PDB file of C-alpha atoms in Angstrom:
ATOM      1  CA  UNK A   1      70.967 -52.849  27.247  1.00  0.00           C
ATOM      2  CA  UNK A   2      72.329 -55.826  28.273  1.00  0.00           C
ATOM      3  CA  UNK A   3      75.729 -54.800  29.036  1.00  0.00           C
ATOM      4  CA  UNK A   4      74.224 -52.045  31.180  1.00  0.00           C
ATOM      5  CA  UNK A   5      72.041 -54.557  32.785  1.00  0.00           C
ATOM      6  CA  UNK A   6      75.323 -57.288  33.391  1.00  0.00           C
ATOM      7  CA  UNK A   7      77.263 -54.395  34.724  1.00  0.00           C
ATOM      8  CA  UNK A   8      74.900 -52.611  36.929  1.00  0.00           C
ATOM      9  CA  UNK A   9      73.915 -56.298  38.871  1.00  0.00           C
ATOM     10  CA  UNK A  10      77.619 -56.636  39.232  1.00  0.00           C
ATOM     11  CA  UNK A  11      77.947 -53.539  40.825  1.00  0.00           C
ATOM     12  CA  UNK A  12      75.045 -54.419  43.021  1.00  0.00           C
ATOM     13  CA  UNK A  13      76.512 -57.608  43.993  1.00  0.00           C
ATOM     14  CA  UNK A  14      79.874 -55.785  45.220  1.00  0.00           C
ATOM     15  CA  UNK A  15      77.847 -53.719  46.880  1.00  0.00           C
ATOM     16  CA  UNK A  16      75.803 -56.072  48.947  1.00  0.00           C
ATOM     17  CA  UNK A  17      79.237 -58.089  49.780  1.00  0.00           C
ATOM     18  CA  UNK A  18      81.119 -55.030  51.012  1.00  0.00           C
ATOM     19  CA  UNK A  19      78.278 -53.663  52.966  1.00  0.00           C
ATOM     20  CA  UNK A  20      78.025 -57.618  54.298  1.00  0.00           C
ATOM     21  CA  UNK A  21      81.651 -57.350  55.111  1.00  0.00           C
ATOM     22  CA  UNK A  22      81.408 -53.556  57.139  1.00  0.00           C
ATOM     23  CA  UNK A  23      78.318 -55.242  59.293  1.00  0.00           C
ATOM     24  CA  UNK A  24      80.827 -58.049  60.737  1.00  0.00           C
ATOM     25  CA  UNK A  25      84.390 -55.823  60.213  1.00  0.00           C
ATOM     26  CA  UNK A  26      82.356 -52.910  62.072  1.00  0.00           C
ATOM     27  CA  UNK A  27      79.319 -53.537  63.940  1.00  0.00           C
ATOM     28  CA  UNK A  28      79.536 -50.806  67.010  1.00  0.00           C
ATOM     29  CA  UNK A  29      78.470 -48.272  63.142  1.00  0.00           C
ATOM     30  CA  UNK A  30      75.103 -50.360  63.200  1.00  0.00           C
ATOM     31  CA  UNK A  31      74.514 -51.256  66.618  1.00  0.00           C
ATOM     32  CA  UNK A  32      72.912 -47.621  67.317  1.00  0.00           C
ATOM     33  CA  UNK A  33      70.375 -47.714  64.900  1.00  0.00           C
ATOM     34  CA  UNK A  34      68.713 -50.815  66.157  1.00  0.00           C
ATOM     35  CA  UNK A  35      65.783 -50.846  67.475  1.00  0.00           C
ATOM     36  CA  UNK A  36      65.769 -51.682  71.187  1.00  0.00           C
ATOM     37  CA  UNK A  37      62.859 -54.074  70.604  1.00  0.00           C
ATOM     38  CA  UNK A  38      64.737 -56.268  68.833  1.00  0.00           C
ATOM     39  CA  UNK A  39      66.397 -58.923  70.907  1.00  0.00           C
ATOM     40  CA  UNK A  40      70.104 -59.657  70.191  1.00  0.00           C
ATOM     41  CA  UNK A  41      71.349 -56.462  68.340  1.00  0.00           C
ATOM     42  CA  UNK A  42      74.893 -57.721  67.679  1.00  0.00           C
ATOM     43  CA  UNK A  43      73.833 -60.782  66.445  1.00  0.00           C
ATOM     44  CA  UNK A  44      71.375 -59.561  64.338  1.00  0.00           C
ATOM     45  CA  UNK A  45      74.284 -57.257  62.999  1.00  0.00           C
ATOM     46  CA  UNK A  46      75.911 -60.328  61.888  1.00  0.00           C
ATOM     47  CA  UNK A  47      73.361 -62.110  60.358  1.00  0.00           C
ATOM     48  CA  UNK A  48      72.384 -59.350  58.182  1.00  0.00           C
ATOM     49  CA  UNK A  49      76.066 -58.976  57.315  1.00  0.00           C
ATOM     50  CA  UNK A  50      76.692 -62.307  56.184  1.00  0.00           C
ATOM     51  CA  UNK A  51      72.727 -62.178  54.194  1.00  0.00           C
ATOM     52  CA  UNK A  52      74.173 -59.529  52.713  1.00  0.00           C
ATOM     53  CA  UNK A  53      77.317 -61.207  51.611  1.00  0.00           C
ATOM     54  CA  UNK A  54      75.460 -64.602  50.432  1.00  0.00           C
ATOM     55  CA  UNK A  55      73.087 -62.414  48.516  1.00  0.00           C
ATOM     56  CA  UNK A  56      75.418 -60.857  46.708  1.00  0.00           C
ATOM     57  CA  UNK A  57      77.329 -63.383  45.626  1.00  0.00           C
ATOM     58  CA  UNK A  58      74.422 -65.352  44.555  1.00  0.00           C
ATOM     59  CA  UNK A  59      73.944 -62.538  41.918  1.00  0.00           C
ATOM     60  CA  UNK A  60      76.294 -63.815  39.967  1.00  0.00           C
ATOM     61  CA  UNK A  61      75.600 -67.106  38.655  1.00  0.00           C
ATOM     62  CA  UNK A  62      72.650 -67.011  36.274  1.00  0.00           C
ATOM     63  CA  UNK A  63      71.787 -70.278  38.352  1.00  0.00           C
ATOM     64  CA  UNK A  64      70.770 -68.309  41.569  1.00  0.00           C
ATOM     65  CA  UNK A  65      70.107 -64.572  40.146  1.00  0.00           C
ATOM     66  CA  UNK A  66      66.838 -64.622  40.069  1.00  0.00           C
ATOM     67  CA  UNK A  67      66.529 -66.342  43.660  1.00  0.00           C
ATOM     68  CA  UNK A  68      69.197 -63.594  44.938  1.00  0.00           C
ATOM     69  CA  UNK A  69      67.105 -60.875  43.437  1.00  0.00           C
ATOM     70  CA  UNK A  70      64.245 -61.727  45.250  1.00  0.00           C
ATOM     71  CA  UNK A  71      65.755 -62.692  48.518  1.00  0.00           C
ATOM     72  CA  UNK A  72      67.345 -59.218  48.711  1.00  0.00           C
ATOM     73  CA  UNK A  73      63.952 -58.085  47.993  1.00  0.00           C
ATOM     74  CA  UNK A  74      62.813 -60.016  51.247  1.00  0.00           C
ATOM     75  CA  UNK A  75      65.613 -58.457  53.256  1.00  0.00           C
ATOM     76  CA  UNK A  76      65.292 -55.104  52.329  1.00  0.00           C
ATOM     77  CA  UNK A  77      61.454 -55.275  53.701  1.00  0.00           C
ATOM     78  CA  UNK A  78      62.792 -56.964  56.486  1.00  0.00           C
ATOM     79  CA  UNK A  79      64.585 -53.952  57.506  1.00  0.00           C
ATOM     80  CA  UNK A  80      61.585 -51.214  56.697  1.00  0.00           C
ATOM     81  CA  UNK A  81      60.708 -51.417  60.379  1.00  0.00           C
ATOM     82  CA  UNK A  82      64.200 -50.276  60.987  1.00  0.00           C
ATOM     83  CA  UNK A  83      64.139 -47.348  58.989  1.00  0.00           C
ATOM     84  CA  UNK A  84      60.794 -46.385  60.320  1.00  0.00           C
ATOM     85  CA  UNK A  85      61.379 -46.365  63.845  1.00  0.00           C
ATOM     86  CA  UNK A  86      64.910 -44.131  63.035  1.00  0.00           C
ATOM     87  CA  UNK A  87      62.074 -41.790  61.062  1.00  0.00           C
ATOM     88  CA  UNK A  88      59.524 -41.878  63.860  1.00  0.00           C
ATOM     89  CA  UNK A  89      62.313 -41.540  66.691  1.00  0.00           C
ATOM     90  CA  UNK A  90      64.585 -39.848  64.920  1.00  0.00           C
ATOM     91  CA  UNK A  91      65.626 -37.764  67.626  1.00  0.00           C
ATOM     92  CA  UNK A  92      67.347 -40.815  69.218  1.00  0.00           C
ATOM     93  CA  UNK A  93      69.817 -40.430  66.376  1.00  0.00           C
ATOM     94  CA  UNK A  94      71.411 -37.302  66.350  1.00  0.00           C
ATOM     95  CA  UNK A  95      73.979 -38.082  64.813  1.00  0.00           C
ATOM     96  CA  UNK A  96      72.659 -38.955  61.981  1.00  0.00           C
ATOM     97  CA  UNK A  97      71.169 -35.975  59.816  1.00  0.00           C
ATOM     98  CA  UNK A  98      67.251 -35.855  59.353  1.00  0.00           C
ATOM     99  CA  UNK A  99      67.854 -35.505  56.016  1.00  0.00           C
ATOM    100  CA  UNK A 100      69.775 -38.879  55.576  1.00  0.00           C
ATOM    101  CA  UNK A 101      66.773 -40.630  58.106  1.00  0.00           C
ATOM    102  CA  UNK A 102      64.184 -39.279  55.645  1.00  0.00           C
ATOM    103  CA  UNK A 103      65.838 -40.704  52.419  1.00  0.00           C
ATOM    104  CA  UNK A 104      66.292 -43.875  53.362  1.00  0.00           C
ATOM    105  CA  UNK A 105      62.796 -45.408  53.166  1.00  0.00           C
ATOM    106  CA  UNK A 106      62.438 -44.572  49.516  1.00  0.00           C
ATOM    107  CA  UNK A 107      66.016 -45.406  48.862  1.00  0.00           C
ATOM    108  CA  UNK A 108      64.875 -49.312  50.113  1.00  0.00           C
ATOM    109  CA  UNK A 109      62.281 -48.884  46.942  1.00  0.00           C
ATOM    110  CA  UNK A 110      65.013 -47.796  44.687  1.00  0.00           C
ATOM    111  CA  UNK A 111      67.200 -50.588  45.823  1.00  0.00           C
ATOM    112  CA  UNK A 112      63.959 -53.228  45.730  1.00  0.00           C
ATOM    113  CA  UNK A 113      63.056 -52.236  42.269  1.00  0.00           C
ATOM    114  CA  UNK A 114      66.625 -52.112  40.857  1.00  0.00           C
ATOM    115  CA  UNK A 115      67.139 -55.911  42.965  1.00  0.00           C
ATOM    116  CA  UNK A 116      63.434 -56.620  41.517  1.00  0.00           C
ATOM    117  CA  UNK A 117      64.975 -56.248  37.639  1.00  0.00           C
ATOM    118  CA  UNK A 118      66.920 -59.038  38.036  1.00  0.00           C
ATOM    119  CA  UNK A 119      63.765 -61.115  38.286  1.00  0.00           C
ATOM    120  CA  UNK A 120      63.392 -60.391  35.117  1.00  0.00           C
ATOM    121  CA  UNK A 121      64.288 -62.399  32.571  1.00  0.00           C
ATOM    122  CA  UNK A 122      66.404 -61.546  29.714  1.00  0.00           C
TER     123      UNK A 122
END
């Protein structure tokens, strides 16, 4: 179990750092899902992008894992009210598929609980 555990947060981690990497390589793909009531879209973008980045690459020292695990945590909440206003105005986004709008909000749980096992010792 171990191995599985070692190679699923490292697949996590290179996860978070590539998605970090698209936000501030390509942030026009983001910048239409923001809500408008958040002030400074773009720079928001950015931030998130280089959280991301940072987070992941904490997850690899034993040192900061645990922290990392539950900072991601604390993002992913952060960006509920982003995924609910898509779901609750989700025909401002056509061209994104219902579907996909839908699935997202219990996809953050999947991610928070699979983020939330590396809180875990062992």
């Amino acid at each position: 179990m171990a191995k599985v555990k070692t190679a699923s947060r490292v697949l996590m981690a290179v996860l978070y750092i590539a998605l970090g990497i698209n936000h501030l390589v390509n942030p026009g793909a983001y910048e239409g899902v923001m809500p408008p009531y958040l002030p400074a879209p773009v720079f928001l973008i950015y931030l998130s992008g280089v959280c991301e980045i940072v987070l992941g690459a904490l997850l690899f020292p034993q040192r900061t894992r645990r922290f990392a695990a539950w900072a991601i945590i604390a993002m992913l909440a952060a960006f509920m009210p982003v995924h609910i206003h898509m779901l609750v105005n989700w025909a401002e986004y056509p061209g994104i598929p219902y579907w996909l709008i839908v699935a997202r909000i219990p996809l953050q749980g999947v991610f928070m609980l699979w983020a939330w096992w590396y809180t875990r010792p062992g």
